[in-house]
Coordinates of C-alpha atoms and ligand atoms in Angstrom, one line a residue:
M1 CA 27.7 8.9 -15.8
N2 CA 24.2 8.2 -14.6
V3 CA 23.7 9.9 -10.9
D4 CA 19.9 9.8 -9.1
L5 CA 19.8 11.9 -6.7
H6 CA 16.0 11.1 -5.6
C7 CA 14.0 8.2 -4.9
H8 CA 12.0 6.8 -1.9
S9 CA 12.1 3.4 0.1
N10 CA 9.2 1.8 2.5
V11 CA 11.2 3.7 5.2
S12 CA 8.7 6.8 3.6
D13 CA 6.4 6.3 1.1
G14 CA 8.2 3.3 -1.2
A15 CA 7.0 0.0 -1.9
L16 CA 10.9 -1.3 -1.7
A17 CA 12.8 -2.2 1.0
P18 CA 15.8 0.0 0.9
A19 CA 18.8 -2.8 -0.3
E20 CA 15.8 -4.0 -2.9
V21 CA 15.7 -0.1 -4.3
A22 CA 19.7 -0.2 -4.5
R23 CA 19.3 -3.5 -6.7
R24 CA 16.7 -1.7 -8.8
A25 CA 19.0 1.3 -9.0
A26 CA 22.1 -0.4 -9.9
R27 CA 20.4 -2.8 -12.6
A28 CA 18.9 0.6 -14.4
R29 CA 22.6 1.0 -14.0
V30 CA 23.0 3.8 -11.9
A31 CA 26.2 4.8 -10.8
V32 CA 26.0 7.6 -8.2
W33 CA 22.8 7.2 -6.8
A34 CA 20.8 8.4 -3.4
L35 CA 18.2 7.2 -1.1
T36 CA 15.8 10.4 -0.4
D37 CA 13.4 9.2 2.2
H38 CA 11.2 11.5 3.0
D39 CA 12.0 13.1 6.9
Q40 CA 14.0 9.9 7.6
L41 CA 17.5 8.5 7.9
D42 CA 16.4 4.6 9.3
G43 CA 16.8 3.7 5.6
L44 CA 21.0 4.6 4.6
A45 CA 22.5 2.1 5.8
E46 CA 20.6 -0.8 4.4
A47 CA 21.2 1.4 1.6
R48 CA 24.4 2.3 1.7
A49 CA 25.7 -1.6 2.6
A50 CA 23.1 -2.8 -0.7
A51 CA 24.7 0.2 -2.9
L52 CA 28.2 -0.7 -2.2
A53 CA 27.8 -4.5 -3.3
A54 CA 26.1 -3.8 -6.6
G55 CA 28.5 -1.6 -7.4
M56 CA 26.9 1.9 -7.1
R57 CA 29.0 4.8 -5.4
F58 CA 26.0 6.0 -2.1
V59 CA 25.0 9.4 -1.5
D60 CA 23.5 9.7 1.9
G61 CA 20.0 11.4 1.6
V62 CA 16.4 13.4 2.7
E63 CA 13.4 15.0 1.1
I64 CA 12.8 17.2 3.9
S65 CA 8.9 18.2 4.0
V66 CA 8.8 21.9 3.8
T67 CA 5.1 24.9 4.0
W68 CA 6.0 27.9 2.6
R69 CA 3.4 30.2 2.2
G70 CA 0.5 27.7 2.6
S71 CA 2.4 24.9 0.4
T72 CA 3.6 21.7 0.7
V73 CA 7.7 22.6 -0.7
H74 CA 10.3 19.6 -0.8
V75 CA 14.1 19.9 0.3
L76 CA 16.6 17.6 -0.6
G77 CA 19.2 17.0 1.2
L78 CA 22.5 15.3 -0.3
R79 CA 25.8 13.7 1.5
I80 CA 23.8 14.5 4.9
D81 CA 26.1 13.6 7.7
P82 CA 23.3 10.1 8.2
Q83 CA 25.0 10.1 12.1
D84 CA 23.4 13.8 12.9
A85 CA 21.9 14.2 16.3
S86 CA 20.5 17.6 15.7
L87 CA 19.0 16.3 12.5
A88 CA 17.2 13.3 12.9
A89 CA 15.7 15.4 15.8
A90 CA 14.5 17.6 14.0
L91 CA 13.2 15.5 11.2
A92 CA 11.8 13.2 14.2
T93 CA 9.3 16.7 14.8
V94 CA 8.7 17.1 11.7
R95 CA 7.4 13.2 10.6
G96 CA 5.0 14.2 14.6
G97 CA 1.7 14.7 13.3
R98 CA 1.3 12.0 10.5
L99 CA -0.8 9.1 12.4
E100 CA -3.7 11.8 13.6
R101 CA -3.2 13.8 10.5
A102 CA -4.3 10.2 8.5
R103 CA -7.3 9.7 11.3
A104 CA -8.8 12.8 10.4
M105 CA -8.1 12.4 6.2
A106 CA -9.9 8.8 6.7
D107 CA -12.6 11.4 8.7
E108 CA -12.7 13.3 5.5
L109 CA -12.7 9.7 3.2
A110 CA -15.7 7.8 5.2
G111 CA -17.4 11.6 5.0
A112 CA -17.4 11.3 1.2
G113 CA -18.5 7.3 1.3
I114 CA -15.2 6.1 1.5
E115 CA -14.8 3.4 5.1
G116 CA -11.9 2.2 6.0
A117 CA -9.1 4.6 4.3
F118 CA -7.5 5.0 7.6
E119 CA -6.8 1.3 8.5
G120 CA -5.8 0.3 5.0
A121 CA -3.5 3.1 4.5
L122 CA -1.8 1.5 7.7
D123 CA -1.8 -1.5 6.3
R124 CA 0.1 -0.5 3.6
A125 CA 2.9 1.8 5.5
E126 CA 5.7 -0.3 7.1
N127 CA 6.6 2.3 10.2
P128 CA 2.4 3.9 11.2
A129 CA 4.0 7.1 12.3
M130 CA 5.4 7.9 8.1
V131 CA 1.9 7.1 7.2
S132 CA 1.7 9.2 3.9
R133 CA -0.8 10.4 1.2
T134 CA 0.6 7.6 -0.9
H135 CA -0.4 4.6 1.5
F136 CA -4.0 6.1 1.0
A137 CA -4.1 6.7 -3.0
R138 CA -2.0 2.3 -2.5
F139 CA -5.1 1.9 -0.8
L140 CA -7.7 4.1 -2.9
V141 CA -6.1 2.0 -6.3
D142 CA -6.9 -1.7 -4.8
A143 CA -10.1 -0.6 -3.2
G144 CA -11.3 -0.4 -6.7
V145 CA -11.9 3.6 -6.1
V146 CA -10.0 4.8 -8.2
A147 CA -8.0 3.9 -11.4
D148 CA -4.6 4.7 -10.8
L149 CA -1.9 6.6 -8.2
R150 CA -2.8 9.4 -10.1
D151 CA -6.6 9.7 -9.9
A152 CA -6.1 8.9 -6.5
F153 CA -5.1 12.0 -5.6
R154 CA -6.7 14.6 -8.0
R155 CA -9.6 13.1 -6.9
Y156 CA -9.1 12.4 -2.9
L157 CA -5.7 14.1 -2.0
V158 CA -4.4 17.4 -2.9
P159 CA -6.2 20.9 -1.5
G160 CA -10.0 20.9 -1.9
K161 CA -10.8 17.5 -2.5
P162 CA -12.3 15.4 0.3
G163 CA -9.4 13.8 1.2
Y164 CA -6.6 16.4 2.2
V165 CA -5.7 17.6 5.3
P166 CA -3.8 20.4 5.7
H167 CA -0.4 19.7 7.9
R168 CA 2.6 21.9 9.2
W169 CA 6.1 21.0 8.3
A170 CA 9.0 22.8 8.6
Q171 CA 10.0 26.2 7.6
L172 CA 11.9 26.2 4.9
A173 CA 15.2 28.3 6.6
D174 CA 15.1 25.6 8.9
A175 CA 15.5 22.5 6.5
V176 CA 17.9 24.6 4.7
R177 CA 20.0 25.2 8.3
W178 CA 19.6 21.6 9.6
I179 CA 21.0 20.1 6.3
R180 CA 23.8 22.2 5.8
A181 CA 24.7 22.0 10.0
A182 CA 24.5 18.1 8.9
R183 CA 27.2 18.7 6.5
G184 CA 25.1 18.5 3.8
Q185 CA 24.2 19.9 0.7
A186 CA 20.2 21.7 0.0
V187 CA 18.7 21.2 -3.2
L188 CA 15.2 22.2 -4.0
A189 CA 12.7 18.7 -5.2
H190 CA 11.1 19.1 -8.2
P191 CA 9.8 23.3 -8.5
G192 CA 8.0 22.4 -11.3
R193 CA 5.6 20.4 -9.1
Y194 CA 4.1 23.0 -7.1
G195 CA 2.3 24.9 -9.3
L196 CA 3.7 28.6 -8.4
S197 CA 3.4 31.7 -10.2
A198 CA 6.4 33.1 -11.8
G199 CA 6.6 36.0 -9.2
A200 CA 5.9 33.5 -6.6
M201 CA 8.7 30.9 -8.1
D202 CA 11.0 34.0 -7.7
A203 CA 10.1 34.5 -4.5
L204 CA 10.8 31.3 -3.4
L205 CA 13.7 30.8 -5.0
H206 CA 15.4 34.3 -3.7
E207 CA 14.1 32.8 0.0
F208 CA 15.9 29.6 -1.1
R209 CA 19.5 31.2 -2.1
D210 CA 19.3 33.4 0.8
A211 CA 18.9 30.3 3.7
G212 CA 22.1 28.8 2.2
G213 CA 19.9 26.8 -0.4
E214 CA 22.7 25.6 -2.9
G215 CA 21.2 23.7 -6.2
I216 CA 17.8 22.7 -8.3
E217 CA 16.2 19.4 -9.1
V218 CA 16.0 20.1 -13.5
V219 CA 15.8 16.5 -14.6
T220 CA 13.6 14.9 -12.2
G221 CA 10.8 12.4 -12.9
S222 CA 7.8 14.9 -11.7
H223 CA 8.9 17.0 -14.4
S224 CA 8.1 17.8 -18.0
P225 CA 10.9 17.8 -20.3
E226 CA 10.1 21.6 -21.1
Q227 CA 10.3 21.8 -17.4
Y228 CA 13.5 20.9 -18.2
R229 CA 14.2 23.5 -20.3
H230 CA 12.6 26.0 -17.7
F231 CA 14.6 25.1 -14.3
A232 CA 17.7 24.7 -16.0
A233 CA 17.0 28.2 -17.4
L234 CA 16.1 29.3 -13.8
A235 CA 19.2 27.9 -12.2
V236 CA 21.3 29.6 -14.4
Q237 CA 19.6 33.1 -13.8
Y238 CA 20.0 32.7 -10.2
G239 CA 23.0 30.5 -9.9
F240 CA 22.0 27.7 -8.2
A241 CA 23.6 23.9 -10.1
A242 CA 21.7 21.8 -11.1
S243 CA 20.4 18.1 -10.2
R244 CA 18.8 15.0 -11.5
G245 CA 16.8 11.8 -9.4
S246 CA 14.0 9.8 -10.2
D247 CA 11.5 10.1 -7.2
F248 CA 10.8 6.5 -7.8
H249 CA 8.3 5.2 -5.3
G250 CA 7.6 1.4 -6.9
P251 CA 7.8 -0.5 -9.9
D252 CA 4.8 1.0 -11.9
E253 CA 4.3 4.0 -10.2
G254 CA 5.3 6.7 -12.1
A255 CA 9.0 7.7 -12.2
E256 CA 11.6 4.5 -13.1
F257 CA 15.3 4.3 -12.6
G258 CA 17.4 4.7 -16.3
T259 CA 14.8 6.6 -17.9
L260 CA 15.9 10.6 -17.2
P261 CA 17.8 12.2 -19.3
P262 CA 21.0 13.7 -18.8
L263 CA 21.6 17.5 -17.9
D264 CA 22.4 19.6 -20.1
P265 CA 26.1 20.3 -20.2
A266 CA 25.6 24.0 -20.0
L267 CA 24.3 22.8 -16.2
R268 CA 26.8 22.9 -12.7
P269 CA 26.2 19.2 -11.8
V270 CA 25.4 19.6 -7.7
W271 CA 27.9 16.7 -8.3
Q272 CA 30.7 18.8 -9.4
D273 CA 33.3 19.0 -6.7
W274 CA 32.2 15.6 -4.9
E275 CA 35.1 13.0 -5.1
L276 CA 33.9 10.2 -7.2
A277 CA 37.0 8.6 -8.7
Ligands
LIG1 P1 2.6 13.0 2.4 O1 4.3 13.7 2.9 O2 2.1 12.2 2.7 O3 1.7 14.2 1.9 O4 2.6 12.7 0.6 C1 3.6 13.1 -0.2 C2 3.8 12.3 -1.4 O5 2.9 11.3 -2.6 C3 4.7 12.7 -2.0 O6 5.5 13.0 -1.9 C4 4.8 11.7 -3.1 O7 5.2 10.5 -3.5 C5 3.0 11.4 -3.6 N1 2.1 12.9 -4.1 C6 1.9 14.0 -4.1 N2 1.4 14.6 -5.1 C7 0.8 13.2 -6.6 C8 0.6 12.9 -7.3 N3 -0.6 14.2 -7.7 N4 0.3 11.7 -7.7 C9 1.4 11.4 -7.5 N5 2.1 10.9 -6.3 C10 1.9 12.1 -5.6
LIG2 MN1 6.6 10.3 -1.5
LIG3 MN1 8.8 15.4 -3.7
LIG4 MN1 10.4 12.4 -3.4

């Protein structure tokens, strides 16, 4: 079964509207699909309607930004209640400060000789309150400063580079608690992306599990095949369920629907107990 439980619309930093993302997933033969915008639930109603119209099973999702020991990590909430007022209020606090951060990022970029980044990023954000590094990256590509999004991050938007401004997101235990209170399952997104040492990864996985985290992403557009195997082994070792998702953001922006391998059958998928009949 083709299950894809991680992607973005222009409600956060994706390039397409929720209904367009749904149709793209369906065209790629996704059967069970979640929209997981960053710190936002606003796209879920449109996504659900379009998913059902296209014959897919729909899963309400979100991807919460977390600061853990100074690093940014992402926690997916799957099958959350999209009407949960406490979750919505908590996400609003996580989103807060993006505009101020964007101003600071643009000031830094101006210091590096790149003018107009604030306006450039905002022009590309459907919702100014959700302006993200991805919108800056698209601006830097369009302005001809860098060749592609990867280059934009590598040269300007990651720690140590001129356009990077640190930000405080949610606490790990809070994010998991909000998801569980909204009757969802918490899944650690793309653990291979955080560049953590083996010891730090062990600490993160223990803390996440103790907080009530139930699964980790194993097969994701952000992992290499070697990382599929590595995190499959860690899922088994820690007793986590395993998840699979493209992390699609837009056409020609890396991960695409329908291109990932299936989960190793030895793993327990996060969707094992879902009613998908
Ligand atoms: P923000 O929440 O504003 O810090 O932006 C984070 C987003 O930037 C992530 O959700 C990804 O979509 C994107 N991103 C982060 N690192 C990279 C990278 N190295 N290459 C491409 N996109 C990235
Ligand atoms: Mn993103
Ligand atoms: Mn992420
Ligand atoms: Mn994502």
